[in-house]
């Protein structure tokens, strides 16, 4: 049921349009027969003293007279009783915005929590009045969700329509983008990034551009978003309801088994610096659009920032768990001291190479730009000069036992 | 409202690993048997851990797109789905007979029907035969042909070989192929020596794997001698030591696989209407000219 509100029906002028304070124009809405039939259907289930509430008014049944069976309760004091179906229809036509708003959320969007919350959030349905929302929808409401740009609009029958595209394509005309209407087409869009590489993490900030879902209804826009960023709406909804079930690093690693069971040996309760490194490596906004909500354990927050994403991350993901398994192996090694000589520029260069790889900047470094430490020619020179035939830096074997 | 959730392994490395899962989900969606069909993965998203919270229905059927009963179906999936009080004895299985267990998933507070894996279902036998039909392009393939059902095999889990033997035995009993053998990658009898196991000049090799990946695209073709190096590719059929080998690739990519998923859900009580017949019809191999 739509939340009852005490507001009076919006003031309208003769042609049914109204103007809000910030001068958005409220569109004229025709009452579709589907919406009217849905009201009649809802009324048939009501007891005589119950009311179906809309923003600013309510309707009910007057069981005493079958030919004049309906009641209209404005928020003011001149309730009207004894309305025939035709009278009720006329009254609701005059209030078509509120009726279509009820119909959209109660009958089209439906009760499923995440979908309903998401679609109401898009147009601020829990905050703004119908009048303000319809005016904003007429102009187009834009929302960001990860790298998505979702635009909500309204038809003259009060139906919601949504466009979904990449935020980077915001200024591109629809004709220049590949159009889709099936939410499941998004599975192909999310599979590879713009350079054709597989995206194992759907929330990596590498969503490719060039596509648009130009005209979606409420149910399919939700499916489209959930296909691009799976379970993000579900977890965001839980967070808003205060029910996000966060599983911190320790409990998540403790339940690992099989080949991942080894991670527990990295996690002996001796500090959490290593988990800071994991979060810095994997959970940064540059790598994942989720906002990390998990910490080391219930009592111990990590020192690194969780990011600014709109949707929460409730436990270390499978990419993090797999990487942690590898790091568990690597971190079980004891350090050794190696001795070889580098010029200061060579040390700087090694640092620059690590930075460039870690930040994914290799492709940005120009072929002939030898000022860049991670330039390929410069790196090949370093290898030619400092590596022996077995690939050992400075000619020093990695394992001292390999020294001849 | 009736929901189907197909859970599969997925991959961090191979973009095609989830393709069969999506394809079968699409087939089932088109059949109209369920109000919604969702997919969840171990290595992709939504993860097993979160898939149930994306599900709307009140009658939820979870079908693992896995070959055998074992570590994933008995430990990982029930744990990650948070099936309260799960105990593998609920299935009372001999390694082949797991059908379903009804449990409450803790995080969504709803009952789900957790089904046995597709690979051990009796209908899977038909998919293996169908795979032989589709790779040869002959809906009547059998006479003059041998069939090799190939599994990973592992000493760590005896159930892994059980599924292979079960289907090989069933196909042999039907008498359609001249010879049927169960072969393995990691235990005897090994797939490497395939021609030695058959007298037939033509042998269809069907790997009992869900998705094409390292094992079915690299290991098996090279081990069997279809090619020296998988990057060079191979013909179907390819003659090895005088035996023409019709290599089918992963059985899980066969469209009829959708039928087994439906059968699992039906065994757990799902109302499928005429979806089974429709799926069998839409996935059949058309007779050639």
XYZ file of C-alpha atoms in Angstrom:
693
model
C 0.000 0.000 0.000
C 1.186 3.503 -0.724
C 2.010 5.398 2.418
C -0.856 7.659 3.440
C 0.193 11.273 3.520
C -1.575 14.189 5.103
C -0.860 16.517 2.203
C -3.725 18.103 0.367
C -4.141 17.258 -3.294
C -1.837 19.429 -5.385
C -3.321 22.682 -6.480
C -3.912 22.590 -10.194
C -4.960 25.185 -12.646
C -7.660 24.740 -15.245
C -5.723 22.553 -17.624
C -4.597 20.217 -14.882
C -0.981 21.318 -14.804
C 0.638 22.852 -11.810
C 3.853 24.608 -11.143
C 6.043 23.827 -8.170
C 8.232 26.278 -6.328
C 11.319 25.504 -8.365
C 9.266 25.978 -11.528
C 9.216 22.393 -12.722
C 6.126 21.766 -14.787
C 3.826 19.005 -13.583
C 2.684 17.057 -16.644
C -0.947 16.412 -17.431
C -1.725 12.740 -16.797
C -4.493 10.671 -18.399
C -5.862 7.973 -16.154
C -5.289 4.606 -17.885
C -8.117 2.095 -17.614
C -5.659 -0.438 -16.135
C -5.029 1.875 -13.205
C -8.741 2.573 -12.683
C -9.554 -1.148 -12.871
C -6.818 -1.823 -10.334
C -8.387 0.713 -7.971
C -11.803 -0.969 -8.339
C -10.161 -4.311 -7.762
C -8.418 -3.052 -4.612
C -11.663 -1.486 -3.370
C -13.539 -4.733 -3.786
C -11.253 -6.261 -1.166
C -11.805 -3.484 1.375
C -14.160 -3.536 4.336
C -16.727 -0.686 4.377
C -14.753 1.351 6.893
C -11.403 0.832 5.208
C -9.897 3.335 2.784
C -7.481 3.058 -0.078
C -5.162 5.972 0.552
C -3.410 8.093 -2.011
C -1.326 11.161 -1.530
C -3.856 13.741 -0.377
C -7.053 11.684 -0.559
C -8.586 8.277 -0.011
C -11.362 6.228 -1.543
C -13.548 3.529 -0.065
C -16.762 1.608 -0.475
C -20.194 2.572 0.745
C -21.851 -0.799 1.054
C -25.278 0.654 1.839
C -26.053 1.538 -1.745
C -24.833 -0.733 -4.530
C -25.462 1.835 -7.270
C -23.652 4.595 -5.390
C -21.108 2.409 -3.770
C -18.041 4.645 -3.441
C -16.716 7.227 -1.032
C -14.087 9.876 -1.698
C -12.290 11.345 1.319
C -10.386 14.484 0.531
C -7.969 15.526 3.220
C -10.216 18.541 3.845
C -13.677 18.261 5.344
C -16.039 17.746 2.402
C -15.981 14.013 2.011
C -18.193 12.822 -0.819
C -20.272 9.704 -0.457
C -22.664 7.863 -2.665
C -20.482 7.995 -5.764
C -21.348 5.788 -8.692
C -18.542 4.077 -10.563
C -18.808 6.843 -13.172
C -18.548 9.520 -10.439
C -15.560 7.769 -8.929
C -13.913 7.567 -12.314
C -14.397 11.280 -12.867
C -12.973 12.046 -9.436
C -9.923 9.879 -10.070
C -9.373 11.350 -13.546
C -9.016 14.697 -11.773
C -6.456 13.095 -9.477
C -4.746 10.934 -12.075
C -1.205 11.678 -10.925
C -1.756 10.243 -7.453
C -3.723 7.274 -8.812
C -1.101 6.360 -11.409
C 1.618 6.727 -8.778
C -0.238 4.226 -6.563
C -0.756 1.926 -9.545
C 2.922 2.000 -10.584
C 4.288 1.073 -7.182
C 1.513 -1.219 -5.950
C 0.710 -3.120 -9.118
C 3.536 -2.721 -11.634
C 6.622 -2.602 -9.415
C 5.164 -4.930 -6.803
C 6.269 -5.865 -3.331
C 9.712 -7.394 -3.884
C 11.788 -5.342 -1.440
C 14.995 -4.529 -3.350
C 13.223 -3.682 -6.610
C 10.610 -1.546 -4.929
C 13.162 0.317 -2.789
C 15.445 0.918 -5.754
C 12.731 2.297 -8.010
C 11.346 4.493 -5.241
C 14.869 5.741 -4.498
C 15.366 6.722 -8.134
C 12.551 9.259 -7.894
C 12.790 9.957 -4.164
C 9.312 8.522 -3.695
C 9.699 8.354 0.074
C 10.565 12.040 0.289
C 9.097 14.138 -2.482
C 5.386 14.681 -3.229
C 3.735 13.141 -6.281
C 3.518 16.615 -7.779
C 7.221 17.318 -7.341
C 8.198 13.871 -8.595
C 5.977 13.994 -11.647
C 7.424 17.366 -12.533
C 10.969 16.052 -12.058
C 10.206 12.862 -14.013
C 8.771 14.937 -16.850
C 12.117 16.709 -17.062
C 14.014 13.407 -16.511
C 15.574 12.253 -13.233
C 19.161 11.038 -13.468
C 20.758 8.676 -11.022
C 24.245 7.157 -10.871
C 24.717 3.499 -9.917
C 28.343 2.471 -10.201
C 29.279 3.410 -13.736
C 25.640 3.444 -14.814
C 23.587 6.484 -15.594
C 19.896 5.761 -15.132
C 17.374 8.296 -16.424
C 13.764 8.011 -15.287
C 10.937 9.696 -17.176
C 7.159 9.531 -17.205
C 4.575 9.118 -19.959
C 1.321 11.071 -20.146
C -0.346 7.979 -18.677
C 1.841 8.069 -15.570
C 3.937 5.081 -16.645
C 7.630 5.140 -15.716
C 10.225 4.662 -18.429
C 13.935 4.241 -17.796
C 17.082 4.595 -19.858
C 20.317 2.909 -18.792
C 23.712 3.680 -20.296
C 27.348 4.073 -19.262
C 28.007 7.328 -17.433
C 30.800 8.079 -19.899
C 28.216 8.015 -22.709
C 26.126 10.699 -21.003
C 26.447 13.172 -23.841
C 26.246 10.699 -26.706
C 23.125 10.548 -28.877
C 21.159 7.312 -28.693
C 21.676 6.710 -32.392
C 25.410 6.377 -31.848
C 24.945 3.692 -29.190
C 23.964 0.041 -29.637
C 20.415 -0.268 -28.340
C 19.103 -3.216 -26.305
C 15.772 -4.037 -24.747
C 16.387 -7.438 -23.112
C 17.971 -7.128 -19.648
C 19.835 -10.386 -20.237
C 21.739 -8.756 -23.123
C 23.680 -7.056 -20.344
C 25.434 -10.378 -19.640
C 27.414 -9.885 -22.838
C 28.084 -6.219 -22.099
C 29.623 -6.982 -18.708
C 31.713 -9.962 -19.817
C 34.604 -8.115 -21.457
C 36.051 -4.656 -20.950
C 36.632 -2.110 -23.697
C 39.901 -3.782 -24.691
C 38.327 -7.238 -24.931
C 39.673 -8.557 -21.631
C 37.536 -10.734 -19.371
C 36.134 -8.980 -16.290
C 36.131 -11.508 -13.433
C 34.752 -8.828 -11.110
C 31.458 -7.316 -12.220
C 31.959 -4.263 -10.027
C 35.380 -3.411 -11.447
C 35.329 0.135 -12.886
C 35.935 -1.244 -16.352
C 32.405 -1.433 -17.723
C 32.603 -0.854 -21.435
C 30.804 1.954 -23.205
C 28.824 2.246 -26.424
C 25.477 0.676 -25.506
C 22.119 1.858 -24.247
C 18.898 0.354 -22.921
C 16.767 3.242 -24.145
C 13.280 2.394 -22.977
C 12.749 0.016 -20.068
C 9.819 -0.533 -17.749
C 10.157 -0.719 -13.955
C 10.669 -4.472 -13.668
C 13.209 -4.794 -16.436
C 15.261 -1.771 -15.439
C 15.788 -3.468 -12.095
C 16.761 -6.703 -13.854
C 19.150 -4.818 -16.111
C 20.911 -3.148 -13.198
C 21.077 -6.459 -11.311
C 22.547 -8.167 -14.378
C 25.262 -5.531 -14.689
C 25.991 -5.336 -10.954
C 24.592 -8.575 -9.441
C 23.114 -8.443 -5.936
C 24.121 -4.796 -5.486
C 20.545 -3.588 -5.138
C 19.734 -6.447 -2.767
C 22.617 -5.545 -0.446
C 22.055 -1.794 -0.736
C 18.427 -2.395 0.231
C 19.472 -4.461 3.232
C 21.846 -1.723 4.293
C 19.045 0.884 4.127
C 16.853 -1.376 6.205
C 19.667 -1.741 8.748
C 19.911 -5.440 7.895
C 23.151 -5.715 5.967
C 24.814 -8.913 7.148
C 28.495 -8.026 7.044
C 30.969 -10.894 7.335
C 34.371 -9.619 8.320
C 37.702 -10.931 7.076
C 38.360 -13.351 9.943
C 35.018 -15.115 9.905
C 35.067 -15.294 6.119
C 38.524 -16.864 6.067
C 37.649 -19.220 8.908
C 34.906 -20.838 6.853
C 37.165 -21.465 3.843
C 37.891 -25.101 3.061
C 39.576 -27.262 0.446
C 42.363 -25.440 -1.363
C 41.373 -22.177 0.365
C 41.689 -23.624 3.872
C 45.378 -22.645 3.826
C 44.400 -18.966 4.250
C 43.719 -19.666 7.911
C 47.463 -20.132 8.418
C 47.947 -16.499 7.371
C 45.464 -15.397 9.922
C 46.681 -16.337 13.334
C 45.412 -13.313 15.205
C 48.834 -11.637 14.981
C 47.710 -8.242 13.791
C 45.919 -7.253 10.651
C 48.543 -5.403 8.638
C 48.374 -8.049 5.919
C 44.630 -7.495 5.564
C 45.254 -3.758 5.153
C 47.493 -4.692 2.245
C 44.798 -6.923 0.763
C 42.196 -4.161 1.022
C 44.575 -1.595 -0.422
C 45.381 -3.932 -3.307
C 41.865 -5.117 -4.150
C 39.197 -2.957 -2.576
C 40.258 0.509 -3.679
C 37.785 2.558 -5.739
C 40.203 2.265 -8.650
C 39.681 -1.519 -8.630
C 36.129 -2.050 -7.388
C 33.088 0.196 -7.163
C 31.702 -1.461 -4.047
C 32.145 0.301 -0.716
C 33.948 -2.137 1.599
C 31.942 -2.614 4.777
C 33.861 -5.611 6.085
C 36.751 -5.065 8.479
C 39.305 -7.363 10.079
C 36.851 -8.543 12.707
C 34.000 -7.179 14.799
C 36.361 -5.213 17.012
C 39.131 -4.286 14.611
C 38.686 -1.876 11.747
C 41.129 -1.885 8.892
C 43.264 1.234 8.496
C 42.514 1.738 4.819
C 39.464 3.529 3.479
C 36.546 1.415 2.270
C 35.823 3.554 -0.779
C 32.900 5.703 -1.837
C 30.723 3.305 -3.829
C 26.943 3.574 -3.556
C 26.565 -0.159 -3.022
C 28.096 -1.971 -0.071
C 30.487 -4.932 -0.049
C 29.457 -7.296 2.716
C 32.301 -9.801 2.748
C 35.601 -10.494 0.968
C 34.631 -11.615 -2.545
C 35.875 -14.683 -4.391
C 38.558 -12.642 -6.177
C 39.927 -11.501 -2.815
C 39.737 -15.015 -1.374
C 41.632 -16.465 -4.355
C 44.272 -13.750 -4.149
C 44.548 -14.251 -0.388
C 45.281 -17.918 -0.975
C 48.185 -16.958 -3.231
C 49.458 -14.366 -0.763
C 49.233 -16.876 2.072
C 51.707 -19.037 0.187
C 53.968 -16.126 -0.724
C 53.899 -14.589 2.749
C 54.933 -17.855 4.376
C 58.416 -17.386 2.920
C 61.228 -16.042 5.060
C 62.988 -12.887 3.794
C 66.541 -13.180 2.552
C 69.204 -10.574 1.968
C 70.347 -10.173 -1.598
C 73.194 -8.008 -2.657
C 73.483 -6.383 -6.040
C 74.158 -2.889 -7.275
C 71.697 -0.468 -8.833
C 72.209 3.115 -9.857
C 69.755 5.485 -8.141
C 67.883 5.819 -11.434
C 67.628 2.062 -11.761
C 66.086 1.788 -8.295
C 63.683 4.594 -9.204
C 62.876 2.762 -12.380
C 62.002 -0.492 -10.604
C 59.675 1.484 -8.360
C 58.116 3.148 -11.388
C 57.555 -0.237 -13.037
C 55.756 -1.601 -9.989
C 53.607 1.515 -9.809
C 52.715 1.389 -13.476
C 51.713 -2.280 -13.341
C 49.801 -1.871 -10.071
C 47.864 1.100 -11.413
C 47.265 -0.462 -14.827
C 49.043 2.368 -16.651
C 51.244 0.280 -18.935
C 49.141 1.015 -22.013
C 49.309 4.748 -21.372
C 53.084 4.897 -21.534
C 54.145 5.962 -24.981
C 56.467 3.812 -27.043
C 59.258 6.410 -27.286
C 58.773 8.097 -23.906
C 61.978 6.963 -22.227
C 61.477 9.559 -19.508
C 58.935 7.088 -18.034
C 60.569 4.415 -15.893
C 58.077 1.784 -17.069
C 58.655 2.573 -20.738
C 59.164 -0.685 -22.594
C 62.476 0.198 -24.232
C 63.848 1.458 -20.952
C 62.678 -1.709 -19.222
C 64.219 -3.882 -21.916
C 67.499 -1.962 -21.491
C 67.353 -2.640 -17.738
C 66.798 -6.326 -18.375
C 69.602 -6.479 -20.964
C 72.014 -4.804 -18.566
C 71.076 -6.334 -15.209
C 69.638 -9.800 -15.839
C 71.783 -12.833 -16.486
C 70.792 -15.610 -18.893
C 68.620 -17.240 -16.205
C 66.660 -14.053 -15.619
C 68.318 -13.235 -12.290
C 68.387 -9.575 -11.289
C 71.995 -8.426 -10.794
C 73.144 -11.930 -11.698
C 72.190 -12.986 -8.154
C 70.271 -16.295 -8.006
C 66.938 -16.176 -6.199
C 67.822 -19.320 -4.262
C 71.386 -19.141 -2.920
C 71.666 -22.922 -3.429
C 71.501 -22.277 -7.174
C 74.744 -20.295 -7.053
C 77.539 -22.073 -8.849
C 5.670 -17.914 -7.135
C 8.116 -20.578 -8.238
C 11.820 -19.785 -8.674
C 14.697 -21.790 -10.081
C 18.279 -21.059 -9.071
C 21.022 -22.763 -11.074
C 24.337 -22.760 -9.218
C 27.582 -23.406 -11.071
C 31.322 -23.022 -10.669
C 32.185 -20.145 -13.030
C 35.710 -18.858 -13.480
C 37.947 -15.865 -12.769
C 39.958 -16.611 -15.897
C 37.719 -18.060 -18.591
C 34.853 -15.875 -19.866
C 33.091 -18.861 -21.432
C 32.886 -20.934 -18.273
C 29.484 -19.523 -17.330
C 28.099 -19.648 -20.896
C 26.390 -23.068 -20.590
C 24.782 -22.017 -17.311
C 23.322 -18.929 -18.953
C 22.250 -20.894 -22.036
C 20.365 -23.498 -20.018
C 18.806 -20.790 -17.854
C 17.579 -19.101 -21.036
C 16.096 -22.355 -22.375
C 14.255 -22.948 -19.116
C 13.123 -19.328 -18.940
C 11.658 -19.667 -22.428
C 9.799 -22.822 -21.364
C 7.816 -20.739 -18.884
C 8.030 -23.410 -16.189
C 9.296 -20.951 -13.566
C 8.318 -17.407 -12.697
C 12.000 -16.580 -12.522
C 15.274 -18.335 -13.307
C 18.406 -17.092 -11.551
C 22.039 -18.097 -11.749
C 24.678 -18.057 -9.006
C 28.373 -18.909 -9.060
C 31.349 -19.865 -6.917
C 33.764 -17.725 -8.933
C 31.475 -15.142 -10.510
C 28.610 -12.920 -9.480
C 26.163 -13.188 -7.964
C 28.130 -15.489 -5.690
C 26.439 -18.500 -4.040
C 26.639 -16.370 -0.933
C 24.300 -13.727 -2.277
C 22.191 -15.306 -4.982
C 19.226 -16.220 -2.779
C 18.652 -12.611 -1.788
C 18.051 -11.783 -5.448
C 15.265 -14.384 -5.584
C 11.661 -13.295 -5.316
C 9.688 -16.541 -5.232
C 8.434 -18.447 -2.219
C 8.993 -21.885 -3.792
C 12.725 -21.949 -4.507
C 14.519 -24.822 -6.228
C 18.321 -24.826 -6.268
C 19.959 -27.110 -8.829
C 23.769 -27.517 -8.843
C 25.202 -27.617 -12.340
C 27.937 -29.999 -11.228
C 28.938 -33.445 -12.461
C 29.155 -35.434 -9.253
C 28.202 -35.465 -5.623
C 31.079 -34.444 -3.439
C 32.931 -31.465 -2.057
C 30.916 -28.782 -3.851
C 27.458 -30.257 -3.548
C 27.912 -31.543 -0.011
C 30.032 -28.842 1.621
C 30.602 -25.656 -0.326
C 27.165 -24.936 -1.790
C 25.099 -25.711 1.351
C 27.557 -23.726 3.471
C 27.623 -20.704 1.174
C 23.835 -20.745 0.704
C 23.588 -20.892 4.501
C 21.263 -23.892 4.529
C 20.518 -24.137 8.199
C 21.325 -27.456 9.797
C 22.510 -29.022 6.549
C 23.786 -32.542 7.012
C 24.774 -34.592 4.005
C 22.808 -37.508 5.470
C 19.671 -35.560 4.481
C 20.344 -36.833 0.994
C 20.914 -40.389 2.195
C 22.847 -40.932 -1.005
C 25.110 -43.709 -2.207
C 26.990 -41.137 -4.276
C 24.514 -41.277 -7.133
C 21.099 -41.007 -5.553
C 20.980 -37.521 -3.986
C 17.631 -36.021 -4.932
C 16.616 -33.124 -2.732
C 16.592 -31.748 0.791
C 14.326 -28.953 1.991
C 16.050 -26.506 4.315
C 15.797 -22.895 5.407
C 18.409 -20.523 4.004
C 19.427 -18.499 7.024
C 20.008 -15.085 5.464
C 16.711 -14.909 3.590
C 14.699 -16.920 6.111
C 13.030 -18.921 3.363
C 12.781 -22.614 2.598
C 14.662 -23.850 -0.425
C 14.624 -27.214 -2.112
C 18.276 -28.108 -2.532
C 18.626 -30.674 -5.318
C 21.279 -33.221 -6.227
C 23.698 -32.357 -9.038
C 22.701 -32.683 -12.684
C 25.547 -35.082 -13.477
C 24.168 -37.998 -11.478
C 20.572 -37.728 -12.673
C 19.274 -40.549 -14.863
C 18.256 -38.009 -17.541
C 21.926 -37.134 -17.933
C 22.367 -40.422 -19.793
C 20.157 -39.033 -22.554
C 22.256 -35.875 -22.727
C 25.409 -37.924 -23.296
C 23.688 -39.773 -26.117
C 22.347 -36.503 -27.487
C 25.871 -35.095 -27.386
C 26.993 -37.986 -29.601
C 24.159 -37.160 -31.984
C 24.997 -33.485 -32.157
C 28.728 -33.951 -32.671
C 28.177 -36.450 -35.486
C 25.159 -34.581 -36.833
C 23.357 -37.926 -36.921
C 20.273 -38.404 -34.715
C 20.583 -42.149 -35.237
C 24.293 -42.490 -34.455
C 25.181 -45.751 -32.742
C 25.690 -48.659 -35.102
C 29.357 -49.064 -35.986
C 30.298 -46.551 -33.289
C 31.963 -46.808 -29.928
C 31.230 -44.294 -27.181
C 33.765 -43.138 -24.588
C 32.347 -41.355 -21.548
C 35.281 -39.508 -20.035
C 35.563 -38.112 -16.535
C 38.210 -36.383 -14.530
C 38.576 -39.166 -12.018
C 40.448 -38.546 -8.825
C 41.635 -40.644 -5.961
C 40.372 -37.997 -3.556
C 36.699 -38.539 -4.345
C 35.312 -41.891 -5.404
C 31.992 -40.298 -6.375
C 33.723 -38.563 -9.243
C 34.111 -41.876 -11.102
C 30.705 -43.215 -10.039
C 28.784 -40.809 -12.249
C 30.881 -41.741 -15.275
C 30.413 -45.482 -14.731
C 26.710 -45.092 -14.031
C 25.982 -43.414 -17.355
C 28.387 -45.608 -19.325
C 26.654 -48.714 -17.932
C 23.197 -47.371 -18.738
C 24.169 -46.518 -22.303
C 25.800 -49.938 -22.738
C 22.595 -51.627 -21.528
C 20.573 -49.789 -24.137
C 22.660 -51.479 -26.839
C 22.667 -48.463 -29.126
C 26.461 -48.242 -29.531
C 28.666 -51.171 -30.429
C 30.904 -50.483 -27.419
C 30.741 -48.135 -24.441
C 33.664 -47.407 -22.106
C 34.200 -45.219 -19.066
C 37.637 -43.564 -19.226
C 39.425 -41.050 -17.003
C 42.062 -38.364 -17.065
C 43.589 -39.089 -13.675
C 42.973 -42.773 -13.076
C 42.801 -46.055 -14.955
C 41.539 -46.797 -17.537
C 43.058 -43.643 -19.002
C 41.700 -41.674 -21.908
C 45.239 -41.260 -23.326
C 45.130 -44.774 -24.771
C 41.663 -44.397 -26.228
C 42.142 -46.415 -29.460
C 43.390 -49.387 -27.422
C 40.088 -49.585 -25.596
C 37.963 -49.806 -28.738
C 37.597 -52.092 -31.715
C 35.234 -49.738 -33.547
C 36.660 -47.555 -36.309
C 34.569 -44.620 -35.060
C 34.458 -43.539 -31.436
C 32.553 -40.609 -29.990
C 34.379 -39.122 -27.022
C 32.050 -37.299 -24.613
C 33.748 -35.630 -21.619
C 31.444 -35.470 -18.601
C 32.311 -31.857 -17.776
C 29.952 -28.943 -17.316
C 31.848 -26.242 -19.185
C 34.545 -26.178 -21.799
C 37.809 -25.054 -20.296
C 41.330 -26.197 -19.608
C 40.516 -29.915 -19.288
C 38.211 -30.251 -22.274
C 39.941 -27.799 -24.596
C 43.598 -28.407 -23.774
C 44.257 -31.547 -21.702
C 41.999 -34.099 -23.341
C 42.616 -33.133 -27.003
C 46.380 -33.241 -26.427
C 46.354 -36.392 -24.271
C 44.219 -38.273 -26.755
C 46.415 -37.135 -29.620
C 43.856 -35.086 -31.522
C 46.560 -32.435 -31.771
C 50.100 -31.819 -30.589
C 49.206 -28.418 -29.243
C 45.632 -27.357 -28.524
C 46.257 -23.907 -30.031
C 46.535 -25.604 -33.423
C 42.998 -26.961 -33.128
C 41.762 -30.319 -34.465
C 39.167 -31.721 -36.811
C 36.041 -33.634 -35.843
C 36.584 -36.440 -36.474
C 40.348 -36.833 -36.204
C 41.988 -40.193 -36.896
C 44.322 -41.407 -34.137
C 46.059 -44.763 -34.684
C 43.396 -45.732 -37.223
C 40.430 -44.832 -35.010
C 38.275 -41.879 -36.035
C 37.638 -39.910 -32.843
C 34.587 -37.664 -32.759
C 35.473 -35.304 -29.961
C 32.339 -33.801 -28.422
C 33.731 -31.322 -25.891
C 32.003 -30.771 -22.562
C 28.633 -32.506 -22.348
C 27.374 -29.624 -20.229
C 27.242 -27.392 -23.288
C 24.625 -29.630 -24.922
C 21.266 -27.810 -25.025
C 19.366 -30.874 -23.726
C 21.161 -30.296 -20.404
C 18.328 -27.872 -19.583
C 16.098 -30.935 -19.412
C 18.161 -32.457 -16.589
C 17.964 -29.241 -14.587
C 14.181 -29.329 -14.985
C 14.055 -33.004 -13.999
C 15.974 -32.227 -10.805
C 13.523 -29.491 -9.910
C 10.541 -31.716 -10.809
C 11.873 -34.472 -8.551
C 11.943 -31.894 -5.751
C 8.295 -31.018 -6.365
C 8.372 -28.191 -8.893
C 5.300 -27.886 -11.107
C 6.634 -27.825 -14.644
C 3.489 -28.117 -16.756
C 4.549 -29.231 -20.213
C 7.997 -27.632 -20.010
C 9.886 -30.927 -20.129
C 8.348 -31.934 -23.452
C 8.903 -28.439 -24.846
C 12.574 -28.398 -23.854
C 13.190 -31.858 -25.294
C 11.597 -30.739 -28.546
C 13.493 -27.466 -28.855
C 16.869 -29.020 -28.087
C 16.727 -32.072 -30.362
C 19.135 -32.705 -33.206
C 17.443 -32.296 -36.562
C 17.965 -35.208 -38.956
C 20.367 -34.362 -41.778
C 19.465 -34.599 -45.456
